PDB file of C-alpha atoms in Angstrom:
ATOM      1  CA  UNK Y  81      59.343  70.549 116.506  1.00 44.00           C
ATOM      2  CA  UNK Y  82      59.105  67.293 118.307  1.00 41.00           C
ATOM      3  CA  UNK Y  83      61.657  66.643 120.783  1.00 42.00           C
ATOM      4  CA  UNK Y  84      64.312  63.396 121.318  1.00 44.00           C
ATOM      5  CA  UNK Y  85      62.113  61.851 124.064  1.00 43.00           C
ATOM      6  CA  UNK Y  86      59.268  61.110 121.582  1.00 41.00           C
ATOM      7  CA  UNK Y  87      61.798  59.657 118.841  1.00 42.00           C
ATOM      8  CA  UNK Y  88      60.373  62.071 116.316  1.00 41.00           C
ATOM      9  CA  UNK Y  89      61.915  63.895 112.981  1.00 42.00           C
ATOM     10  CA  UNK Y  90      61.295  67.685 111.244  1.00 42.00           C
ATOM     11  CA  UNK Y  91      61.066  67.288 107.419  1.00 45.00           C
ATOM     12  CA  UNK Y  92      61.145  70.886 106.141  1.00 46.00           C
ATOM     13  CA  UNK Y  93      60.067  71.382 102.187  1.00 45.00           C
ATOM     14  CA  UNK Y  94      62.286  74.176  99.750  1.00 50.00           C
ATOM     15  CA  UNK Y  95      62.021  77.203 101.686  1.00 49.00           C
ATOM     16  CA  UNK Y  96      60.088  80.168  99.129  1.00 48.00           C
ATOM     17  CA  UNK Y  97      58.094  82.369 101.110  1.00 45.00           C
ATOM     18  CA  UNK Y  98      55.836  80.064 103.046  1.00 47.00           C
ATOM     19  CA  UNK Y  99      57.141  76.757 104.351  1.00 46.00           C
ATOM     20  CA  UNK Y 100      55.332  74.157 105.558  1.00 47.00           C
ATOM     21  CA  UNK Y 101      56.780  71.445 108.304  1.00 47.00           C
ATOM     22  CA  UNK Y 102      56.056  67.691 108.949  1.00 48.00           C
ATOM     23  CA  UNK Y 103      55.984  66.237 112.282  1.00 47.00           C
ATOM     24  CA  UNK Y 104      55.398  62.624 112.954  1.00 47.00           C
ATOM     25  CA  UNK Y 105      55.295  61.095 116.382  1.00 46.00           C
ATOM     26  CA  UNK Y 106      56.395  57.214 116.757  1.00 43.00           C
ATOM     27  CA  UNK Y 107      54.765  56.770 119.978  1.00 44.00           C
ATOM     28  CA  UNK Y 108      51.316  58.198 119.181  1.00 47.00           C
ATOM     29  CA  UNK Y 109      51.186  57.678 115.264  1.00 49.00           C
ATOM     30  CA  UNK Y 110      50.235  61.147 114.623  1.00 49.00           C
ATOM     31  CA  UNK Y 111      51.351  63.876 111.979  1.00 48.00           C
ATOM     32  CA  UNK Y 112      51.169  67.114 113.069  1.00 47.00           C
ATOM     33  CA  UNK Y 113      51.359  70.153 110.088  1.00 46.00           C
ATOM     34  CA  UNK Y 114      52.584  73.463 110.662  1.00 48.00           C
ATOM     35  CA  UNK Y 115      52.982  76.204 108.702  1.00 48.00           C
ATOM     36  CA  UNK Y 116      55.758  79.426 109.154  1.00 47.00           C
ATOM     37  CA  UNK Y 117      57.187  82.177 107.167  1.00 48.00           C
ATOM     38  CA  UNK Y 118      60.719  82.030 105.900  1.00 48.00           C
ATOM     39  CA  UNK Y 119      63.202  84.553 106.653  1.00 50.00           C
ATOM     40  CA  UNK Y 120      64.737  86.098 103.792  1.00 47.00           C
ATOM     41  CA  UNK Y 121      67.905  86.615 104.848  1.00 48.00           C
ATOM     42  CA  UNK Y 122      69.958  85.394 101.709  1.00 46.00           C
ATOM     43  CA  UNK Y 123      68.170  88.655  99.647  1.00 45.00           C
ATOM     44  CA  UNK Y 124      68.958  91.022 101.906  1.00 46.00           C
ATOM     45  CA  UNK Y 125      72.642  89.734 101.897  1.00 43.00           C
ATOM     46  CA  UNK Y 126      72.545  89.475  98.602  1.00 41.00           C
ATOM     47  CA  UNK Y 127      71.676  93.693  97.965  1.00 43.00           C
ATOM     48  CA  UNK Y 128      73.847  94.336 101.061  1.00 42.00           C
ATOM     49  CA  UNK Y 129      76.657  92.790  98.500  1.00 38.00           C
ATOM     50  CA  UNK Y 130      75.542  94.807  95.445  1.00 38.00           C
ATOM     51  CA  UNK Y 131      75.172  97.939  97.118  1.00 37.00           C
ATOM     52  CA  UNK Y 132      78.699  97.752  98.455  1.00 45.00           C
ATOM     53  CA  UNK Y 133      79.880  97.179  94.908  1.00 45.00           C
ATOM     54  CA  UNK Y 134      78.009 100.122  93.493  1.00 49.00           C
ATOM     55  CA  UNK Y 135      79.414 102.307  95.860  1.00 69.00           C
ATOM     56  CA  UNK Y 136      82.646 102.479  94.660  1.00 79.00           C
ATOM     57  CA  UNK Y 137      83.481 105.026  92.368  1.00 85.00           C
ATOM     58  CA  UNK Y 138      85.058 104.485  88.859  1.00 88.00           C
ATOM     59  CA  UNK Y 139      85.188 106.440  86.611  1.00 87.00           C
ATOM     60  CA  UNK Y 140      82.154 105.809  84.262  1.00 87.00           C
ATOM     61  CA  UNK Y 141      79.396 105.054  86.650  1.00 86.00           C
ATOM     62  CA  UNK Y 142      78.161 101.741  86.431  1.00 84.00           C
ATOM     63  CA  UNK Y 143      80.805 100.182  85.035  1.00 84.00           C
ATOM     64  CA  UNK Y 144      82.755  96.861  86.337  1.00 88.00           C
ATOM     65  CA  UNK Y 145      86.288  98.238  86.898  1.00 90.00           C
ATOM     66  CA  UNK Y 146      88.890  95.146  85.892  1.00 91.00           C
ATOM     67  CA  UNK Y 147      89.778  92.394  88.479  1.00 90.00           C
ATOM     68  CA  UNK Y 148      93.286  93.314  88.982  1.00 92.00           C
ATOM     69  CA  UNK Y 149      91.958  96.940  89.675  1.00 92.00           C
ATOM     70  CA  UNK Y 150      90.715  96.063  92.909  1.00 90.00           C
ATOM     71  CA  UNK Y 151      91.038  99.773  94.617  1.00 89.00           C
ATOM     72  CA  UNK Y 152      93.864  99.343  97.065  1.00 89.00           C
ATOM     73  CA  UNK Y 153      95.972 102.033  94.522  1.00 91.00           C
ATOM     74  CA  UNK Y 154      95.563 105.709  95.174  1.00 91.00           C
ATOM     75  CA  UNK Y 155      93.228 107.047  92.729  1.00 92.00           C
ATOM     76  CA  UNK Y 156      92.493 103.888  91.657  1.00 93.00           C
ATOM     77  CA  UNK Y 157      89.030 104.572  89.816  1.00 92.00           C
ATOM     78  CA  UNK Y 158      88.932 101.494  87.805  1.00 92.00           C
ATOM     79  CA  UNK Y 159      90.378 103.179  84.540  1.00 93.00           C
ATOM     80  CA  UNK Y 160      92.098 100.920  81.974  1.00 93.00           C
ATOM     81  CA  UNK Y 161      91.082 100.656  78.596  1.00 90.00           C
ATOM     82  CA  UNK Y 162      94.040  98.949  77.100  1.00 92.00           C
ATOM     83  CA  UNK Y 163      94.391  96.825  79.506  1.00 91.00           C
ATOM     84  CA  UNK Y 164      98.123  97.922  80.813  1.00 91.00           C
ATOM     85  CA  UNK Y 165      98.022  96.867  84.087  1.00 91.00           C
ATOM     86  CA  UNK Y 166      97.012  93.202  84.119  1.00 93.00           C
ATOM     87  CA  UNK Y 167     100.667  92.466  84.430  1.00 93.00           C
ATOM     88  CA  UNK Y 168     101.033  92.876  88.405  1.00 92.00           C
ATOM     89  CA  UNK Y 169     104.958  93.725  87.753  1.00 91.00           C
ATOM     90  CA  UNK Y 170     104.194  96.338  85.201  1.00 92.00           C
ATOM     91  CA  UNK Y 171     100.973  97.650  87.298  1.00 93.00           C
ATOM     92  CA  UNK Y 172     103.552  98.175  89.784  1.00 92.00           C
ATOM     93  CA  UNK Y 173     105.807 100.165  87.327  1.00 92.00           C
ATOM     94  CA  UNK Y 174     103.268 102.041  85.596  1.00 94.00           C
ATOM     95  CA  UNK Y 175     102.308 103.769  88.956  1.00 94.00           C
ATOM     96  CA  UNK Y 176     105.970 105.269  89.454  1.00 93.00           C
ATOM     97  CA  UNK Y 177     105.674 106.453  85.809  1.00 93.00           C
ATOM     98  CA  UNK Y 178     102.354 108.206  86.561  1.00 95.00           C
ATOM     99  CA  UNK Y 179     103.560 109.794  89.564  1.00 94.00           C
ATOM    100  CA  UNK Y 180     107.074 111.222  88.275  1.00 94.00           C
ATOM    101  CA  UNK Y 181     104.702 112.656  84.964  1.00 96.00           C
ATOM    102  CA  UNK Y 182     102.570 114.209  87.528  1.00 97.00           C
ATOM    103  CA  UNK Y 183     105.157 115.725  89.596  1.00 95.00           C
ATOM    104  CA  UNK Y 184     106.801 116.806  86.526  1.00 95.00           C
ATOM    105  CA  UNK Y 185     103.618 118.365  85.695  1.00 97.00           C
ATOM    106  CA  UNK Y 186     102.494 120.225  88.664  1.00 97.00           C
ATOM    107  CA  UNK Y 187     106.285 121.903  88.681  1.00 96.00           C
ATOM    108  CA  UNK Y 188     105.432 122.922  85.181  1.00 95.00           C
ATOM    109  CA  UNK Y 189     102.276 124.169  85.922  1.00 96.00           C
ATOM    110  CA  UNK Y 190     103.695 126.482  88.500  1.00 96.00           C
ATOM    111  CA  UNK Y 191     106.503 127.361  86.648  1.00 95.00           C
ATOM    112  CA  UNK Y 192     104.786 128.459  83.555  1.00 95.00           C
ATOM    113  CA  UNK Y 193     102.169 130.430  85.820  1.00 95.00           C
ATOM    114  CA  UNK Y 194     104.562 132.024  88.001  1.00 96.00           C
ATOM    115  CA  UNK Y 195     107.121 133.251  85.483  1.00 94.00           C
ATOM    116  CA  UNK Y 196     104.450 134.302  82.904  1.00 94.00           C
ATOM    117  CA  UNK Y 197     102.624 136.231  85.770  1.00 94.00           C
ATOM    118  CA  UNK Y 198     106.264 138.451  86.238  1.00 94.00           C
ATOM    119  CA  UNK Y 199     106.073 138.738  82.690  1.00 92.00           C
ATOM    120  CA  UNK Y 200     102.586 140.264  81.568  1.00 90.00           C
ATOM    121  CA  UNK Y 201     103.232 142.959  84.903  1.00 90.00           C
ATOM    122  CA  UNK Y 202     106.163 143.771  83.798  1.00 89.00           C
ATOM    123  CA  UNK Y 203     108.154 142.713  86.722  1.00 92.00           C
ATOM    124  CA  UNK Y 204     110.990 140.647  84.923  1.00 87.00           C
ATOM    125  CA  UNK Y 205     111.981 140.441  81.063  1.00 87.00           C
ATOM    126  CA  UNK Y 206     111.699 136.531  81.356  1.00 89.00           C
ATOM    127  CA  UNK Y 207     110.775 134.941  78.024  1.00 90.00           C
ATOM    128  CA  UNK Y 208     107.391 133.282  77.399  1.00 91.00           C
ATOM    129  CA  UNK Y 209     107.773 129.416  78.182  1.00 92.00           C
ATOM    130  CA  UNK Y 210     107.824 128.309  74.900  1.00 91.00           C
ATOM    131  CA  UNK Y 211     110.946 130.535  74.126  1.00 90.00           C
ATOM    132  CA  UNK Y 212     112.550 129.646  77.231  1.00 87.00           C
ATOM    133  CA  UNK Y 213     114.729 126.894  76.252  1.00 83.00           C
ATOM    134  CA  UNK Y 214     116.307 129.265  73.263  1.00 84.00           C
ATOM    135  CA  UNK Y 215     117.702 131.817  75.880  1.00 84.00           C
ATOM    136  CA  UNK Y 216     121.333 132.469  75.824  1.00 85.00           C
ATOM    137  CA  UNK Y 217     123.497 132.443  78.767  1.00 83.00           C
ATOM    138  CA  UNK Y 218     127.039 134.173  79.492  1.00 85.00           C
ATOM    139  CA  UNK Y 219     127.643 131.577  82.072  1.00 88.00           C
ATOM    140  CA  UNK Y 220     127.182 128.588  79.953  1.00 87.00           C
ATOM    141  CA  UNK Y 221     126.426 127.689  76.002  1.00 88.00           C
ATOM    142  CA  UNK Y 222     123.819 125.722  75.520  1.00 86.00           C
ATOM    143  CA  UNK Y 223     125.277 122.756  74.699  1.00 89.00           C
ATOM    144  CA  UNK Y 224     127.273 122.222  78.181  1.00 92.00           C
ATOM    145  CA  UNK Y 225     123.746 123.139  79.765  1.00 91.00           C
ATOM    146  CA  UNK Y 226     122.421 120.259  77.771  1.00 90.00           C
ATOM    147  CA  UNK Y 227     125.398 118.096  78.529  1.00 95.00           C
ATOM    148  CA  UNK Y 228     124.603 118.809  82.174  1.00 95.00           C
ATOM    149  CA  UNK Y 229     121.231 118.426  82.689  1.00 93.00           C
ATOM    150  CA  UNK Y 230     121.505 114.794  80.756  1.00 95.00           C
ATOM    151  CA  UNK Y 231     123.948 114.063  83.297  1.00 95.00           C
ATOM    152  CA  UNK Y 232     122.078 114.754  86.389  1.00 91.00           C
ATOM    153  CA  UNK Y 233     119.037 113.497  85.384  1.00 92.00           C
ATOM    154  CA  UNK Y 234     120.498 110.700  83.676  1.00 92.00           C
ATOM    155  CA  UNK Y 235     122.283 110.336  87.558  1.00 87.00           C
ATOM    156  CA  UNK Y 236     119.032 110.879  89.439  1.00 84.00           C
ATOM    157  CA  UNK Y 237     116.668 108.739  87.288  1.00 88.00           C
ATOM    158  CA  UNK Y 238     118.979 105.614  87.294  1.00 87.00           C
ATOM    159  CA  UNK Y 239     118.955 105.985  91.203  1.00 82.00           C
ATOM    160  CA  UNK Y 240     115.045 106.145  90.883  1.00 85.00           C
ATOM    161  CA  UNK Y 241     114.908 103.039  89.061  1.00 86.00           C
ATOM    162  CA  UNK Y 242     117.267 100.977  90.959  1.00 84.00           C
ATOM    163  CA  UNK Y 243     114.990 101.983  94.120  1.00 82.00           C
ATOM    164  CA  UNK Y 244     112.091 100.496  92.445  1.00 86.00           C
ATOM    165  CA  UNK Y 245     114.091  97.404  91.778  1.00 85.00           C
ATOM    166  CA  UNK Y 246     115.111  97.082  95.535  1.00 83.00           C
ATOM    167  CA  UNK Y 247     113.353  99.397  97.740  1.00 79.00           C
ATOM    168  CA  UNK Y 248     115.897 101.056 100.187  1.00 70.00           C
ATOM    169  CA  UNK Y 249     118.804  99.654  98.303  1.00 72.00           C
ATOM    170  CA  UNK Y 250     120.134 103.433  97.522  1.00 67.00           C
ATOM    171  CA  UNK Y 251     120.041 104.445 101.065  1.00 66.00           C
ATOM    172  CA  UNK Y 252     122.126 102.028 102.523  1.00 69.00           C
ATOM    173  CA  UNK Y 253     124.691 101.970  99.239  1.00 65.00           C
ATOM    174  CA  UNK Y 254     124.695 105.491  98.828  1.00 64.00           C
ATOM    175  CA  UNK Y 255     127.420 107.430  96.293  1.00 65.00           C
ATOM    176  CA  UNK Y 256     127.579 111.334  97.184  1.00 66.00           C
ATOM    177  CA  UNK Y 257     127.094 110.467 100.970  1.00 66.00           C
ATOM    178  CA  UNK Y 258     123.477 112.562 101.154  1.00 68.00           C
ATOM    179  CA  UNK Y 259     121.193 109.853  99.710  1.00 65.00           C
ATOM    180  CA  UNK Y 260     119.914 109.084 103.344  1.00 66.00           C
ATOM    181  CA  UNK Y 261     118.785 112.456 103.529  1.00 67.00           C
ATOM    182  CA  UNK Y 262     115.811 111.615 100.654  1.00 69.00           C
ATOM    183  CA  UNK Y 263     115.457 108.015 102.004  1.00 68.00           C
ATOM    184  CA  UNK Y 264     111.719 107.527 102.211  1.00 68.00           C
ATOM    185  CA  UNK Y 265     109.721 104.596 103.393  1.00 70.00           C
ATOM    186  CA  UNK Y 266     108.134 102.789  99.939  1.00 79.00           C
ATOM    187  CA  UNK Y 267     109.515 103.103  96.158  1.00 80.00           C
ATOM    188  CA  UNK Y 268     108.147 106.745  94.477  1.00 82.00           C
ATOM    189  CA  UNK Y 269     108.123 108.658  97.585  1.00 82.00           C
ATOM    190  CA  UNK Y 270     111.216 110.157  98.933  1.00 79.00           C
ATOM    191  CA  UNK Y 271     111.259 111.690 102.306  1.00 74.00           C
ATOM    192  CA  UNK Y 272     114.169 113.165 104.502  1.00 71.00           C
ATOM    193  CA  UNK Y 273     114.211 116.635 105.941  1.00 73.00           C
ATOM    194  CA  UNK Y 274     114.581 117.833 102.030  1.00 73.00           C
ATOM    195  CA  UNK Y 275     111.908 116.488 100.322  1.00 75.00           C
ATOM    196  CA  UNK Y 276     109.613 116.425 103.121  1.00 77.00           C
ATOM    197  CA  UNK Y 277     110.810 119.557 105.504  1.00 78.00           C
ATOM    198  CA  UNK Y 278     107.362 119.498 106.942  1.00 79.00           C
ATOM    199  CA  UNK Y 279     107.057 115.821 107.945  1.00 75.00           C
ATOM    200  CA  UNK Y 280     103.753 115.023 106.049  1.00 76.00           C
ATOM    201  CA  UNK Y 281     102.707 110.963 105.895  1.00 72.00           C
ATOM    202  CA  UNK Y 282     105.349 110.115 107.804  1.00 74.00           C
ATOM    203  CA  UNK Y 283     103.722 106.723 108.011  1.00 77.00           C
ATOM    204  CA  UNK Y 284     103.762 105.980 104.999  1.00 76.00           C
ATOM    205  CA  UNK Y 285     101.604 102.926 104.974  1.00 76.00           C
ATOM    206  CA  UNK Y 286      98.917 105.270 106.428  1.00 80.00           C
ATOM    207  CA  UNK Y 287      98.800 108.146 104.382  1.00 85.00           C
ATOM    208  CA  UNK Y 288      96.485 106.797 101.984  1.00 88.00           C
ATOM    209  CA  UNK Y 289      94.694 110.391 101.536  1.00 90.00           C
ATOM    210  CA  UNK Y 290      97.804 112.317 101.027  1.00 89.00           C
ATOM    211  CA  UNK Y 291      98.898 110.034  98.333  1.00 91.00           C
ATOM    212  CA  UNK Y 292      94.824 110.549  96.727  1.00 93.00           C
ATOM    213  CA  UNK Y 293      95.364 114.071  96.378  1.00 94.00           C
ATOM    214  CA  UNK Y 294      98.970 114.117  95.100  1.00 93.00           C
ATOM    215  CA  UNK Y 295      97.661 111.891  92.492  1.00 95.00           C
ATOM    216  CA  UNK Y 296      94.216 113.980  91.289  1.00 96.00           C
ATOM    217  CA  UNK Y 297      96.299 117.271  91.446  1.00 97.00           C
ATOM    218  CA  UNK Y 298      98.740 115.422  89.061  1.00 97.00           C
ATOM    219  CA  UNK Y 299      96.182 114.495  86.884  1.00 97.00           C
ATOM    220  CA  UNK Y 300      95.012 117.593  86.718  1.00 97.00           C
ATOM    221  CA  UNK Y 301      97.757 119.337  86.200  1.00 97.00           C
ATOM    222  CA  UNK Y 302      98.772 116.675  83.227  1.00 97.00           C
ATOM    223  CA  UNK Y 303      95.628 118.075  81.595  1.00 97.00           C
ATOM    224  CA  UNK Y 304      96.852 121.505  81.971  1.00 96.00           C
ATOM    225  CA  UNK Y 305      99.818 120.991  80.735  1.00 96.00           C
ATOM    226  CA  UNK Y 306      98.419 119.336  77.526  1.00 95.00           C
ATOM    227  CA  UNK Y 307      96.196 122.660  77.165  1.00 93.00           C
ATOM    228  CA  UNK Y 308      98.891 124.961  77.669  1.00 94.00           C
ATOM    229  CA  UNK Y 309     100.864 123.041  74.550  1.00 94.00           C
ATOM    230  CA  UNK Y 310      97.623 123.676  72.569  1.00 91.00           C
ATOM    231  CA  UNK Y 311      97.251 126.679  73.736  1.00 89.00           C
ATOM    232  CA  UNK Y 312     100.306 127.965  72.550  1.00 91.00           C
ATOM    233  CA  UNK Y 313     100.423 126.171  69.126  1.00 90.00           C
ATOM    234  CA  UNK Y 314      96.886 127.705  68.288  1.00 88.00           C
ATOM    235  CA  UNK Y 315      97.304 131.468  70.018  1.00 88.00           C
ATOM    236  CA  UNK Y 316     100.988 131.689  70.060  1.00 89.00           C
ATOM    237  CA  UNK Y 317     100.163 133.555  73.282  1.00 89.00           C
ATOM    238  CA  UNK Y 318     100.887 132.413  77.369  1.00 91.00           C
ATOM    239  CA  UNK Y 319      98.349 131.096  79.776  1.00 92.00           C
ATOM    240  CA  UNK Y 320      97.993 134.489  81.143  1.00 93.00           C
ATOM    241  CA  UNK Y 321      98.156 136.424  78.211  1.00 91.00           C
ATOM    242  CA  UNK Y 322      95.257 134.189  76.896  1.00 90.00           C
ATOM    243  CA  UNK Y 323      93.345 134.859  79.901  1.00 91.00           C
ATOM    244  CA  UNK Y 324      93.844 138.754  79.813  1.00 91.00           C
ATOM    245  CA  UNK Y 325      92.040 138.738  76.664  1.00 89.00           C
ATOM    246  CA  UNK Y 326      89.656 136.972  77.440  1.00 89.00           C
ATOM    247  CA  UNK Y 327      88.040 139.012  80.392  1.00 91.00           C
ATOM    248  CA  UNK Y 328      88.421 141.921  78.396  1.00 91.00           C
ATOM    249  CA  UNK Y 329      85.504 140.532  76.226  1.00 87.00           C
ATOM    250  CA  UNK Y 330      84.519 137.379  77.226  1.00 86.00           C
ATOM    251  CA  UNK Y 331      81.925 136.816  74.599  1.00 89.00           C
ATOM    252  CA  UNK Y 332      83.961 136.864  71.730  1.00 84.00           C
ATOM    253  CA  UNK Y 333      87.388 135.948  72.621  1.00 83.00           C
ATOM    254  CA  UNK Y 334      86.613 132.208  73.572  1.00 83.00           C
ATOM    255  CA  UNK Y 335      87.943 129.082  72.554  1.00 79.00           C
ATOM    256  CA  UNK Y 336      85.126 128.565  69.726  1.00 81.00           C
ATOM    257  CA  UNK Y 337      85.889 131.909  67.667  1.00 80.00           C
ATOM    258  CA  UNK Y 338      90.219 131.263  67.949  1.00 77.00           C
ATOM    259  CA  UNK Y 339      89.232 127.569  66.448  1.00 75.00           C
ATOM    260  CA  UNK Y 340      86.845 128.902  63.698  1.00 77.00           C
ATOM    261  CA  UNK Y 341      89.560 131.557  62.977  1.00 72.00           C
ATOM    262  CA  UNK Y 342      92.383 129.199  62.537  1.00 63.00           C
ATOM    263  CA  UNK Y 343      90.000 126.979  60.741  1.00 60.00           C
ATOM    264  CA  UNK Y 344      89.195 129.637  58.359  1.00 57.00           C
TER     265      UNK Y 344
END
């Protein structure tokens, strides 16, 4: 390249592979030609970009997860058929709903499991889940139990809500005197020696893995819950029950032979 003593200019042609560059000189009226190679650094940006894109997981591989799904959310896998969360307010909202159902659901799944368990070893007379709610009690009839549990929950789930309308709000306002004890630090997850004895994710703004695997084990355990109601329309049996029978001969008592018998 010529420099600013002799007055001279670089003219340098599209750039594909192989570039070749002009000199002219004003003081000796020569051009000089050169030729040089030309870095590709735009393509390798370019598959630095894609690769970084591909290596995000959704949940059909391959497929371009929706704009406002942009992975920030726990569990966040690019799944959204209908299209519920393009609405940033009611993204926001569906997330709390998803995380009470999967509470709700993991408790059940335990429940169901642990109670059945003292029931097939003959440990307790407790009544298969499905039965459960039709138990009489001397303490109470069931209609004050009803009355009762609509009136806590109805209490605990209005609290809920106004939370998620103004985070904190419930803490500071507080109507029995012990809502500070469940204050947490962000809408949807409560903290306080009660709910979280054990001080896990204290910082909350950090604990981006803890809230990942509260969020696959409750969509698991939604699944399992939605077997165990199928279960139990099709056997009429328990989880455990079902299981029983089928180690005793696992090659006929399956899922495929209970289908073609109800089928039939």
């Amino acid at each position: 390249m010529a420099t600013c003593s002799t007055k001279s200019f670089v003219q340098r042609l599209p750039c594909n592979s192989t570039t070749t560059t002009t000199t002219i000189s004003f003081l000796t009226n020569n051009i000089y030609k050169s030729s040089y190679v030309c870095p590709l650094r735009p393509l390798r940006s370019t598959n630095r970009v894609v690769v970084e894109a591909q290596s995000r997981p959704t949940w059909l591989p391959g497929l371009d997860p929706p704009l406002y799904l942009d992975g920030s959310l726990p569990g966040d896998f690019g799944f959204d058929p209908l299209g519920l969360g393009e609405d940033p307010e009611s993204l926001k909202w569906y997330v709390q709903a998803e995380l009470v159902h999967a509470r709700f659901a993991m408790a059940g799944i335990a429940g169901i499991l642990f109670t059945d368990l003292l029931r097939t070893t003959g440990i307790s007379k407790l009544p298969v889940w499905y039965e459960a709610g039709a138990t009489k009690f001397d303490f109470a009839s069931t209609k004050t139990l009803l009355v009762v549990q609509l009136l806590l929950m109805g209490f605990v789930e209005t609290k809920r809500y106004m939370d998620f309308v103004n985070p904190g709000s419930q803490a500071e306002s507080p109507f029995f005197g012990i809502e500070a004890s469940f204050q947490g630090l962000e809408p949807g997850y409560p903290g306080g020696p009660v709910l979280n004895p054990l001080g896990l994710a204290k910082d909350i703004k950090n604990a981006h893995h803890w809230k990942l695997k509260e969020i696959k084990n409750g969509r698991l355990a939604m699944v399992a819950m939605l077997g165990i109601f199928v279960q139990a329309s099709v056997t009429h049996a328990s989880p455990i029950e079902n299981l029983v029978q089928h180690l005793s001969d696992p090659w006929h008592n399956t899922i495929i032979q209970i289908l073609s018998g109800s089928s039939s």
